[in-house]
CSV table of C-alpha atoms in Angstrom, one decimal:
chain,number,residue,atom,x,y,z
G,1,MET,CA,0.0,0.0,0.0
G,2,SER,CA,1.5,3.4,-1.1
G,3,ILE,CA,1.5,6.3,1.3
G,4,ARG,CA,0.5,9.6,-0.3
G,5,PHE,CA,1.6,13.0,1.0
G,6,SER,CA,0.5,16.5,0.0
G,7,PHE,CA,2.8,18.8,-1.9
G,8,PRO,CA,3.7,20.9,1.2
G,9,THR,CA,4.5,17.8,3.1
G,10,TRP,CA,6.9,16.6,0.4
G,11,ILE,CA,8.6,20.0,0.5
G,12,ALA,CA,8.9,19.8,4.3
G,13,LEU,CA,10.4,16.3,4.1
G,14,SER,CA,12.8,17.3,1.3
G,15,TRP,CA,13.9,20.5,3.1
G,16,ALA,CA,14.6,18.5,6.3
G,17,ALA,CA,16.5,15.9,4.4
G,18,ALA,CA,18.6,18.6,2.6
G,19,ILE,CA,19.5,20.2,6.0
G,20,ILE,CA,20.4,16.8,7.6
G,21,LEU,CA,22.5,16.0,4.5
G,22,ALA,CA,24.3,19.4,4.7
G,23,LEU,CA,25.0,18.7,8.4
G,24,VAL,CA,26.5,15.3,7.7
G,25,LEU,CA,28.6,16.6,4.8
G,26,ASN,CA,29.8,19.6,6.9
G,27,VAL,CA,28.5,22.1,4.3
G,28,PRO,CA,29.1,25.7,5.6
G,29,PHE,CA,25.9,27.5,6.5
G,30,GLY,CA,26.9,30.9,5.1
G,31,ILE,CA,29.8,32.0,3.0
G,32,PRO,CA,33.3,31.0,4.2
G,33,ASN,CA,35.7,33.9,5.0
G,34,GLN,CA,32.8,36.3,5.2
G,35,TRP,CA,30.2,34.9,7.7
G,36,VAL,CA,29.0,31.5,8.7
G,37,TRP,CA,27.0,29.9,11.5
G,38,GLU,CA,29.6,28.4,13.8
G,39,ARG,CA,29.4,24.7,14.5
G,40,ARG,CA,29.6,23.6,18.1
G,41,LEU,CA,32.9,22.3,19.4
G,42,ASP,CA,31.1,20.6,22.3
G,43,THR,CA,28.1,18.4,21.4
G,44,SER,CA,27.9,16.6,24.7
G,45,PHE,CA,24.2,17.3,25.3
G,46,GLU,CA,22.3,15.8,28.2
G,47,PRO,CA,20.2,13.0,26.6
G,48,THR,CA,17.4,13.6,29.1
G,49,TRP,CA,16.7,17.0,27.7
G,50,VAL,CA,16.9,16.0,24.1
G,51,LEU,CA,14.5,13.1,24.8
G,52,ALA,CA,12.2,15.3,26.8
G,53,SER,CA,12.0,17.8,23.8
G,54,ILE,CA,11.2,15.0,21.4
G,55,VAL,CA,8.6,13.4,23.7
G,56,VAL,CA,6.7,16.6,24.3
G,57,LEU,CA,6.8,17.5,20.6
G,58,LEU,CA,5.4,14.1,19.7
G,59,ALA,CA,2.7,14.4,22.4
G,60,ALA,CA,1.6,17.8,21.0
G,61,CYS,CA,1.5,16.5,17.4
G,62,LEU,CA,-0.4,13.4,18.4
G,63,LEU,CA,-3.0,15.4,20.4
G,64,ALA,CA,-3.5,17.7,17.4
G,65,TYR,CA,-3.8,14.7,15.1
G,66,LEU,CA,-6.4,12.9,17.3
G,67,THR,CA,-8.6,15.8,18.2
G,68,LYS,CA,-9.4,17.7,15.0
G,69,GLY,CA,-12.8,15.9,14.5
G,70,SER,CA,-14.1,16.7,18.0
G,71,LEU,CA,-13.6,20.5,17.9
G,72,LEU,CA,-16.9,21.4,16.3
G,73,SER,CA,-19.1,19.4,18.6
G,74,ASP,CA,-18.2,20.8,22.1
G,75,SER,CA,-16.8,24.2,22.9
G,76,LYS,CA,-15.7,23.2,26.3
G,77,LYS,CA,-13.8,20.3,24.9
G,78,THR,CA,-12.2,22.6,22.3
G,79,ALA,CA,-11.0,24.9,25.0
G,80,ALA,CA,-9.6,22.0,27.0
G,81,ILE,CA,-7.7,20.7,23.9
G,82,LEU,CA,-6.3,24.2,23.1
G,83,PHE,CA,-5.2,24.6,26.7
G,84,ALA,CA,-3.4,21.3,26.6
G,85,LEU,CA,-1.7,22.1,23.3
G,86,PHE,CA,-0.6,25.5,24.7
G,87,VAL,CA,0.9,23.8,27.8
G,88,LEU,CA,2.7,21.2,25.7
G,89,ALA,CA,4.0,24.0,23.4
G,90,ILE,CA,5.3,25.9,26.4
G,91,PHE,CA,7.1,22.9,27.8
G,92,PHE,CA,8.6,22.1,24.4
G,93,ARG,CA,10.0,25.6,24.0
G,94,PHE,CA,11.3,25.5,27.5
G,95,PHE,CA,13.1,22.2,26.9
G,96,VAL,CA,14.7,23.6,23.8
G,97,SER,CA,15.8,26.8,25.6
G,98,VAL,CA,17.7,24.7,28.2
G,99,LEU,CA,19.2,22.4,25.5
G,100,LEU,CA,22.9,23.2,26.1
G,101,PRO,CA,26.1,21.2,25.9
G,102,GLN,CA,28.0,20.4,29.1
G,103,SER,CA,30.5,23.3,28.5
G,104,SER,CA,27.7,25.8,28.6
G,105,ARG,CA,26.1,24.6,31.8
G,106,PRO,CA,24.8,25.4,34.3
G,107,VAL,CA,21.9,26.7,32.3
G,108,PRO,CA,21.0,29.7,34.7
G,109,ALA,CA,24.6,30.9,34.4
G,110,PHE,CA,24.5,30.7,30.6
G,111,TRP,CA,21.2,32.7,30.6
G,112,SER,CA,22.7,35.3,32.8
G,113,LEU,CA,25.9,35.6,30.7
G,114,VAL,CA,23.9,36.1,27.5
G,115,ILE,CA,22.2,39.1,29.0
G,116,ILE,CA,25.0,40.7,31.0
G,117,SER,CA,27.7,40.1,28.3
G,118,PRO,CA,29.0,43.3,26.7
G,119,VAL,CA,29.7,41.3,23.6
G,120,ALA,CA,26.5,39.4,23.0
G,121,THR,CA,24.4,42.5,23.9
G,122,SER,CA,25.1,45.7,25.8
G,123,PHE,CA,21.6,46.8,26.8
G,124,TYR,CA,22.0,45.6,30.4
G,125,ASP,CA,25.0,47.9,30.8
G,126,GLU,CA,23.0,50.7,29.1
G,127,GLY,CA,20.2,50.1,31.7
G,128,ARG,CA,22.7,50.7,34.4
G,129,ASN,CA,24.0,53.8,32.7
G,130,LEU,CA,20.4,55.1,32.6
G,131,GLU,CA,20.1,54.4,36.3
G,132,GLN,CA,23.2,56.5,37.0
G,133,GLN,CA,22.4,59.4,34.7
G,134,GLY,CA,18.7,59.7,35.2
G,135,LEU,CA,16.1,59.4,32.5
G,136,SER,CA,16.0,63.1,31.6
G,137,GLU,CA,19.7,63.5,31.3
G,138,TYR,CA,20.1,60.1,29.4
G,139,LEU,CA,17.5,61.0,26.8
G,140,ARG,CA,18.6,64.6,26.3
G,141,HIS,CA,22.2,63.6,25.4
G,142,TYR,CA,21.4,60.2,23.9
G,143,HIS,CA,22.3,61.2,20.3
G,144,GLU,CA,25.6,62.7,21.5
G,145,GLN,CA,26.7,59.6,23.5
G,146,LEU,CA,25.6,57.1,20.8
G,147,GLN,CA,29.0,57.0,19.0
G,148,SER,CA,30.7,56.0,22.3
G,149,LYS,CA,28.2,53.3,23.2
G,150,PRO,CA,29.3,49.7,22.9
G,151,PHE,CA,28.3,47.1,20.2
G,152,HIS,CA,24.5,46.8,19.6
G,153,ALA,CA,23.5,49.7,21.9
G,154,ALA,CA,25.1,52.2,19.5
G,155,THR,CA,22.6,51.2,16.7
G,156,HIS,CA,19.4,51.4,18.6
G,157,PRO,CA,17.0,54.0,20.0
G,158,PRO,CA,16.6,54.2,23.8
G,159,GLY,CA,13.7,51.8,24.0
G,160,LEU,CA,15.6,48.7,24.9
G,161,PRO,CA,17.9,50.4,27.5
G,162,MET,CA,14.7,51.8,29.1
G,163,LEU,CA,13.1,48.4,29.2
G,164,PHE,CA,16.2,46.7,30.6
G,165,TRP,CA,16.4,49.5,33.2
G,166,PHE,CA,12.9,48.8,34.3
G,167,TRP,CA,13.4,45.0,34.4
G,168,ARG,CA,16.7,45.5,36.3
G,169,ARG,CA,14.9,47.5,39.0
G,170,VAL,CA,12.3,44.8,39.4
G,171,ALA,CA,14.9,42.1,39.5
G,172,MET,CA,17.0,43.9,42.1
G,173,THR,CA,14.3,43.8,44.7
G,174,PRO,CA,15.1,41.5,47.7
G,175,THR,CA,12.3,39.1,46.9
G,176,MET,CA,13.3,38.6,43.3
G,177,GLN,CA,17.0,38.2,44.3
G,178,LYS,CA,16.1,35.3,46.6
G,179,LEU,CA,14.3,33.4,43.8
G,180,VAL,CA,17.2,33.4,41.4
G,181,PRO,CA,18.5,29.8,40.7
G,182,LEU,CA,22.1,30.8,41.0
G,183,ASP,CA,24.3,29.5,43.8
G,184,GLU,CA,27.8,30.7,44.7
G,185,VAL,CA,29.4,28.2,42.4
G,186,SER,CA,27.4,29.5,39.4
G,187,LEU,CA,28.2,33.1,40.3
G,188,LYS,CA,31.9,32.3,40.3
G,189,VAL,CA,31.6,30.7,36.9
G,190,ILE,CA,29.8,33.8,35.5
G,191,ARG,CA,32.5,36.1,37.0
G,192,LYS,CA,35.3,34.0,35.5
G,193,ILE,CA,33.8,34.0,32.0
G,194,TYR,CA,32.8,37.7,32.2
G,195,ILE,CA,36.4,38.8,33.0
G,196,ARG,CA,37.6,36.7,30.1
G,197,ILE,CA,35.0,38.4,27.8
G,198,ALA,CA,35.8,41.9,29.1
G,199,PRO,CA,39.3,42.0,30.5
G,200,PRO,CA,40.1,44.9,32.8
G,201,LEU,CA,41.4,47.4,30.2
G,202,ARG,CA,41.0,50.3,32.7
G,203,PRO,CA,41.9,50.4,36.4
G,204,ASN,CA,38.6,52.0,37.2
G,205,ARG,CA,36.5,49.4,35.4
G,206,VAL,CA,33.5,48.4,37.4
G,207,TYR,CA,32.4,44.8,37.1
G,208,PRO,CA,28.8,43.7,37.8
G,209,SER,CA,27.9,42.9,41.4
G,210,ASP,CA,26.4,39.6,42.5
G,211,ALA,CA,23.1,41.4,42.6
G,212,ASP,CA,23.5,42.4,39.0
G,213,LEU,CA,24.5,38.9,38.0
G,214,LYS,CA,21.3,37.6,39.6
G,215,ALA,CA,19.2,40.4,38.1
G,216,SER,CA,20.5,39.5,34.6
G,217,TRP,CA,19.1,36.0,35.0
G,218,TRP,CA,15.6,37.6,35.6
G,219,VAL,CA,16.0,39.7,32.5
G,220,ALA,CA,16.8,36.6,30.4
G,221,PHE,CA,13.7,35.0,32.0
G,222,PHE,CA,11.6,38.0,31.1
G,223,CYS,CA,12.9,37.7,27.5
G,224,PHE,CA,11.8,34.0,27.5
G,225,LEU,CA,8.3,35.0,28.7
G,226,CYS,CA,8.2,37.4,25.7
G,227,SER,CA,9.0,34.5,23.4
G,228,ILE,CA,6.2,32.4,25.0
G,229,ALA,CA,3.7,35.3,24.8
G,230,ALA,CA,4.5,35.9,21.1
G,231,MET,CA,4.0,32.3,20.4
G,232,LEU,CA,0.6,32.2,22.2
G,233,ILE,CA,-0.7,35.4,20.6
G,234,TRP,CA,0.4,34.2,17.1
G,235,ALA,CA,-1.2,30.8,17.6
G,236,TRP,CA,-4.4,32.4,18.9
G,237,THR,CA,-4.6,34.8,15.9
G,238,ALA,CA,-3.9,31.9,13.5
G,239,TRP,CA,-6.8,30.0,15.2
G,240,GLN,CA,-9.2,32.8,14.1
G,241,LEU,CA,-8.2,32.0,10.5
G,242,LYS,CA,-7.9,28.2,10.7
G,243,PRO,CA,-9.5,26.5,13.7
G,244,ASN,CA,-7.2,23.5,13.4
G,245,PRO,CA,-5.3,22.2,16.5
G,246,ALA,CA,-2.3,21.6,14.4
G,247,VAL,CA,-1.6,25.3,14.1
G,248,VAL,CA,-0.3,25.3,17.7
G,249,PRO,CA,2.6,22.8,17.2
G,250,LEU,CA,3.2,24.3,13.8
G,251,ILE,CA,3.8,27.7,15.2
G,252,ALA,CA,5.6,26.5,18.4
G,253,THR,CA,8.2,24.6,16.3
G,254,THR,CA,9.2,27.5,14.1
G,255,PRO,CA,13.0,27.1,14.3
G,256,SER,CA,14.3,30.7,14.6
G,257,THR,CA,11.8,31.6,17.3
G,258,LEU,CA,13.3,28.7,19.4
G,259,TRP,CA,17.0,29.5,19.1
G,260,TRP,CA,16.9,33.1,20.7
G,261,GLN,CA,14.2,32.8,23.3
G,262,THR,CA,16.3,34.4,26.1
G,263,THR,CA,17.5,37.4,24.0
G,264,VAL,CA,16.1,40.8,22.9
G,265,ASP,CA,15.0,39.2,19.6
G,266,SER,CA,12.1,37.7,21.5
G,267,ILE,CA,11.1,41.2,22.6
G,268,HIS,CA,11.0,42.4,19.0
G,269,LEU,CA,9.0,39.4,17.9
G,270,LEU,CA,6.5,40.0,20.6
G,271,PHE,CA,5.8,43.7,19.8
G,272,VAL,CA,5.6,43.0,16.0
G,273,THR,CA,3.2,40.1,16.7
G,274,LEU,CA,1.1,42.3,19.0
G,275,THR,CA,1.0,45.0,16.2
G,276,PHE,CA,-0.1,42.5,13.5
G,277,THR,CA,-2.7,40.9,15.8
G,278,SER,CA,-4.2,44.3,16.6
G,279,ALA,CA,-4.1,45.2,12.9
G,280,PHE,CA,-5.9,42.0,12.0
G,281,PHE,CA,-8.8,42.7,14.4
G,282,TRP,CA,-8.8,46.4,13.4
G,283,MET,CA,-9.3,45.4,9.8
G,284,LYS,CA,-11.9,42.8,10.7
G,285,ARG,CA,-14.1,45.1,12.9
G,286,ARG,CA,-12.9,48.6,11.8
G,287,LYS,CA,-13.2,50.0,15.3
G,288,MET,CA,-11.2,52.9,16.8
G,289,LEU,CA,-9.9,50.6,19.5
G,290,GLY,CA,-8.2,48.5,16.8
G,291,ALA,CA,-6.5,51.7,15.4
G,292,VAL,CA,-5.4,52.7,18.9
G,293,LEU,CA,-3.9,49.3,19.8
G,294,THR,CA,-2.2,48.9,16.4
G,295,GLY,CA,-0.6,52.4,16.7
G,296,LEU,CA,0.5,51.9,20.4
G,297,TRP,CA,2.1,48.5,19.8
G,298,ALA,CA,3.8,49.7,16.6
G,299,GLY,CA,5.0,52.8,18.4
G,300,TRP,CA,6.6,50.6,21.1
G,301,ALA,CA,8.2,48.3,18.4
G,302,LEU,CA,9.7,51.3,16.7
G,303,TRP,CA,10.9,52.8,20.0
G,304,LEU,CA,12.7,49.5,20.7
G,305,ALA,CA,14.6,49.3,17.3
G,306,PHE,CA,14.7,51.2,14.1
G,307,LYS,CA,14.9,47.9,12.2
G,308,ASN,CA,11.3,47.1,13.3
G,309,ALA,CA,10.2,49.8,10.9
G,310,VAL,CA,10.5,47.3,8.0
G,311,PRO,CA,8.0,44.6,9.4
G,312,LEU,CA,5.8,47.5,10.4
G,313,LEU,CA,5.9,48.7,6.8
G,314,CYS,CA,4.7,45.2,5.7
G,315,ILE,CA,1.7,45.6,8.1
G,316,ALA,CA,1.0,49.1,6.9
G,317,LEU,CA,1.1,48.1,3.2
G,318,TRP,CA,-1.3,45.2,3.9
G,319,LEU,CA,-3.7,47.5,5.8
G,320,LEU,CA,-3.8,50.1,2.9
G,321,TRP,CA,-4.2,47.2,0.4
G,322,GLU,CA,-7.1,45.8,2.3
G,323,SER,CA,-8.6,49.3,2.9
G,324,ALA,CA,-8.6,50.0,-0.8
G,325,LYS,CA,-11.3,47.4,-1.3
G,326,LYS,CA,-14.8,48.8,-1.5
G,327,GLY,CA,-16.8,48.4,1.6
G,328,ASN,CA,-13.7,47.7,3.7
G,329,ARG,CA,-12.1,51.1,4.0
G,330,LEU,CA,-10.7,52.4,7.2
G,331,THR,CA,-11.7,55.9,8.1
G,332,LEU,CA,-9.2,58.7,7.8
G,333,THR,CA,-9.6,59.5,11.5
G,334,GLN,CA,-8.6,56.0,12.5
G,335,LEU,CA,-5.6,56.0,10.2
G,336,PHE,CA,-4.5,59.4,11.5
G,337,VAL,CA,-4.8,58.3,15.2
G,338,SER,CA,-2.9,55.1,14.5
G,339,LEU,CA,-0.1,56.9,12.6
G,340,LEU,CA,0.1,59.5,15.4
G,341,LEU,CA,0.5,56.8,18.0
G,342,VAL,CA,3.2,55.1,16.0
G,343,PHE,CA,5.5,58.2,16.5
G,344,SER,CA,4.2,59.2,19.9
G,345,PRO,CA,7.2,57.7,21.9
G,346,TYR,CA,9.6,59.9,19.9
G,347,LEU,CA,7.3,62.9,20.1
G,348,PHE,CA,6.9,62.7,23.8
G,349,ALA,CA,10.6,62.1,24.4
G,350,TRP,CA,11.3,65.2,22.3
G,351,LEU,CA,8.7,67.4,24.1
G,352,LEU,CA,9.4,66.2,27.6
G,353,PHE,CA,13.1,65.5,27.7
G,354,GLY,CA,14.7,67.2,24.7
G,355,PHE,CA,15.4,63.9,22.9
G,356,GLN,CA,16.6,64.3,19.3
G,357,PRO,CA,15.0,61.6,17.1
G,358,LEU,CA,16.6,62.6,13.7
G,359,GLU,CA,20.1,63.0,15.2
G,360,THR,CA,19.8,59.7,17.0
G,361,PHE,CA,18.7,58.0,13.7
G,362,LYS,CA,21.7,59.4,11.8
G,363,ALA,CA,24.2,58.4,14.5
G,364,ALA,CA,22.6,54.9,14.8
G,365,SER,CA,22.7,54.4,11.0
G,366,ALA,CA,26.4,55.4,10.9
G,367,ALA,CA,27.2,53.0,13.8
G,368,HIS,CA,25.2,50.2,12.1
G,369,HIS,CA,27.2,50.7,8.9
G,370,ALA,CA,30.5,50.4,10.8
G,371,GLN,CA,29.4,47.5,13.1
G,372,ALA,CA,27.4,45.3,10.8
G,373,GLY,CA,30.2,45.0,8.2
G,374,ALA,CA,27.7,44.2,5.4
G,375,HIS,CA,29.4,46.5,3.0
G,376,ALA,CA,32.6,44.4,3.2
G,377,ARG,CA,30.8,41.2,2.1
G,378,SER,CA,30.1,40.1,-1.4
G,379,TYR,CA,26.7,41.4,-2.7
G,380,LEU,CA,25.5,38.8,-5.2
G,381,PRO,CA,26.2,35.6,-3.3
G,382,TRP,CA,24.4,36.9,-0.2
G,383,VAL,CA,21.3,37.7,-2.2
G,384,PHE,CA,20.8,34.0,-2.6
G,385,VAL,CA,22.3,32.8,0.7
G,386,ASN,CA,20.1,35.1,2.7
G,387,PHE,CA,17.0,33.4,1.4
G,388,ALA,CA,18.4,30.0,2.2
G,389,ASP,CA,19.4,31.1,5.7
G,390,PHE,CA,16.0,32.6,6.3
G,391,ALA,CA,14.3,29.4,5.0
G,392,MET,CA,16.3,27.4,7.6
G,393,GLY,CA,14.9,29.6,10.4
G,394,LEU,CA,11.4,29.6,8.8
G,395,GLY,CA,11.2,25.9,8.9
G,396,GLY,CA,10.3,23.2,6.4
G,397,ALA,CA,6.5,23.2,7.2
G,398,TRP,CA,6.1,26.9,6.4
G,399,PHE,CA,8.5,26.7,3.5
G,400,GLY,CA,6.3,24.0,2.1
G,401,LEU,CA,3.0,26.0,2.6
G,402,LEU,CA,4.2,29.2,1.0
G,403,PRO,CA,4.1,28.0,-2.7
G,404,ILE,CA,0.5,26.7,-2.2
G,405,CYS,CA,-0.4,30.0,-0.5
G,406,LEU,CA,0.9,32.0,-3.5
G,407,TRP,CA,-0.8,29.7,-6.0
G,408,ASN,CA,-4.1,30.1,-4.1
G,409,TRP,CA,-3.5,33.9,-4.1
G,410,HIS,CA,-3.1,33.8,-7.9
G,411,LYS,CA,-6.3,31.8,-8.3
G,412,GLU,CA,-8.2,34.2,-6.1
G,413,GLN,CA,-7.4,37.1,-8.4
G,414,PHE,CA,-4.6,38.7,-6.4
G,415,ARG,CA,-6.7,39.6,-3.3
G,416,PRO,CA,-4.9,41.7,-0.6
G,417,SER,CA,-2.5,39.5,1.2
G,418,LEU,CA,-0.2,40.1,4.2
G,419,THR,CA,2.0,37.2,3.0
G,420,VAL,CA,2.5,38.7,-0.4
G,421,ALA,CA,3.1,42.2,1.0
G,422,THR,CA,5.8,40.8,3.4
G,423,LEU,CA,7.4,38.7,0.6
G,424,LEU,CA,7.7,41.8,-1.6
G,425,ILE,CA,9.3,43.9,1.1
G,426,LEU,CA,11.6,41.1,2.1
G,427,THR,CA,12.7,40.7,-1.5
G,428,ALA,CA,13.4,44.4,-1.8
G,429,LEU,CA,15.3,44.4,1.5
G,430,ASP,CA,17.4,41.4,0.3
G,431,PHE,CA,18.2,43.0,-3.0
G,432,SER,CA,19.1,46.3,-1.3
G,433,GLY,CA,22.2,44.6,0.2
G,434,MET,CA,21.6,46.2,3.6
G,435,VAL,CA,21.7,42.8,5.3
G,436,ARG,CA,24.2,40.2,4.3
G,437,GLY,CA,24.2,37.3,6.7
G,438,GLU,CA,22.4,36.2,10.0
G,439,VAL,CA,19.0,36.8,8.6
G,440,THR,CA,17.7,33.7,10.4
G,441,ARG,CA,17.8,35.9,13.5
G,442,ILE,CA,17.4,39.4,12.1
G,443,TRP,CA,14.3,38.6,10.0
G,444,MET,CA,12.6,36.6,12.7
G,445,PRO,CA,9.8,39.2,13.3
G,446,PHE,CA,8.8,38.8,9.6
G,447,ILE,CA,7.7,35.2,10.1
G,448,PRO,CA,4.3,35.7,11.6
G,449,LEU,CA,3.5,38.1,8.8
G,450,LEU,CA,4.9,36.0,6.0
G,451,THR,CA,3.0,32.9,7.2
G,452,PHE,CA,-0.3,34.7,7.9
G,453,ASP,CA,-2.1,33.6,4.8
G,454,ALA,CA,-0.2,30.3,4.5
G,455,ILE,CA,-2.2,29.0,7.5
G,456,LYS,CA,-5.3,29.0,5.2
G,457,SER,CA,-3.4,26.6,2.9
G,458,LEU,CA,-3.0,23.7,5.3
G,459,PRO,CA,-3.4,20.3,3.7
G,460,GLN,CA,-6.7,18.6,4.2
G,461,SER,CA,-5.0,15.6,5.8
G,462,GLN,CA,-4.5,16.1,9.5
G,463,ARG,CA,-1.8,13.4,9.3
G,464,ASP,CA,0.2,15.6,6.9
G,465,VAL,CA,-0.1,18.8,9.0
G,466,THR,CA,1.0,17.2,12.2
G,467,LEU,CA,3.8,15.3,10.4
G,468,MET,CA,5.0,18.6,9.0
G,469,ALA,CA,5.0,20.1,12.5
G,470,PHE,CA,7.0,17.2,13.9
G,471,ILE,CA,9.5,17.3,11.1
G,472,GLN,CA,10.0,21.0,11.6
G,473,GLY,CA,10.5,20.7,15.4
G,474,SER,CA,12.9,17.8,15.1
G,475,THR,CA,15.0,19.6,12.5
G,476,ALA,CA,15.1,22.7,14.8
G,477,ILE,CA,16.4,20.5,17.6
G,478,ALA,CA,19.0,18.9,15.3
G,479,LEU,CA,20.2,22.4,14.2
G,480,GLN,CA,20.3,23.6,17.8
G,481,ILE,CA,22.6,20.7,18.7
G,482,HIS,CA,25.0,21.3,15.8
G,483,PHE,CA,25.2,25.1,15.7
G,484,GLU,CA,26.0,27.7,18.3
G,485,PHE,CA,23.3,30.1,17.5
G,486,LEU,CA,23.5,31.8,20.9
G,487,ARG,CA,26.7,32.5,22.8
G,488,PRO,CA,27.7,35.2,25.3
G,489,PHE,CA,31.1,35.9,23.7
């Protein structure tokens, strides 16, 4: 008896096989001598955590496979099934987040190092600088100090330093300090590695206190919660389009959203997801509340990072495209209110504290050009490698669904589509040459937008959909074991 699979399932299977083959053959994931994903030198992973990840993934896929037919008959049963799937998805993502080799353990120490490291990120240090200078002084002179700020912080507006400052204050309270899973041995490990990362170049250099080391663990945990929240909101929105239990494991296993759960990338993902969810309900109901929420979330996303303007542009293009349809137009008042709220953080910072948005953007752009190094890499090869790298983080299931989605869009006479709008802007961004490498991480916030309409193109066979989710999750785990996507130095 032959087993038949849908076209997206075959693509997912083929993509997973291609990745595994590339891993076996030691094919570089990137362009040698320019930029590649580094393979792990230590692959001594604890088998218990690997097995736990696979078992929970399998349980979620089996539950989604077995329960599709019972969703329409009983709303209480549907709610219970969704709750169980969400719980399994959270456990799966947690198990992947603690999937580290022996050399990177203990896990709490690794989480703390990723946040407090001046190499991996410098926003925690910036939060401490804000504490010392005061908010008014910090914002007033932000554009002047940007050139002297460390890696990463020099390319961003003050949103992330402000968020880290707030989280740090919460984490420094006595109650929170007591709850940190870091003993004296772990603190010694962190201190030793931190000094190796940032040697004492100046006699007056101040190293983080034990309280800061503990607080940095909480900041990593808050980033992890942002990752979980983004996944839940994305899955809930997808459920409105396609009430199929398989969308939960499909979304939970999206590879790039698994590899950087305890970093600032999860914060960007959350705020872009909140913006797109608000925009979806705004377009659906055309109420002022939708305009307000969309503008507020978009404003926060832009305040966190200038790069978030690009996924926000995808959402804006889709809204205008949808609004151009007769009988589906958004009012000018709603559009104006939403647009005003997008820029409100910059407006308020300028009016209240003397913050200089344009000067900050110019200084951040210059720092990005110097730090990113994209201009020193070959243009044409990266045009193609970027898409392959992004597809790795996108996952085989979504990669398989996109061609069917585009074909259906063609058959439906080119209706407004967030997937198409996002694909057009991503293509333009790729050909611009602004980003050459690491797009698996950098383009992560685009994934909920790119896959929005693809959810409608799920295969009829529940077996195929859950198989795609399982393949996608298993491949993500295999890549996590082989590549050092996240490191503090």
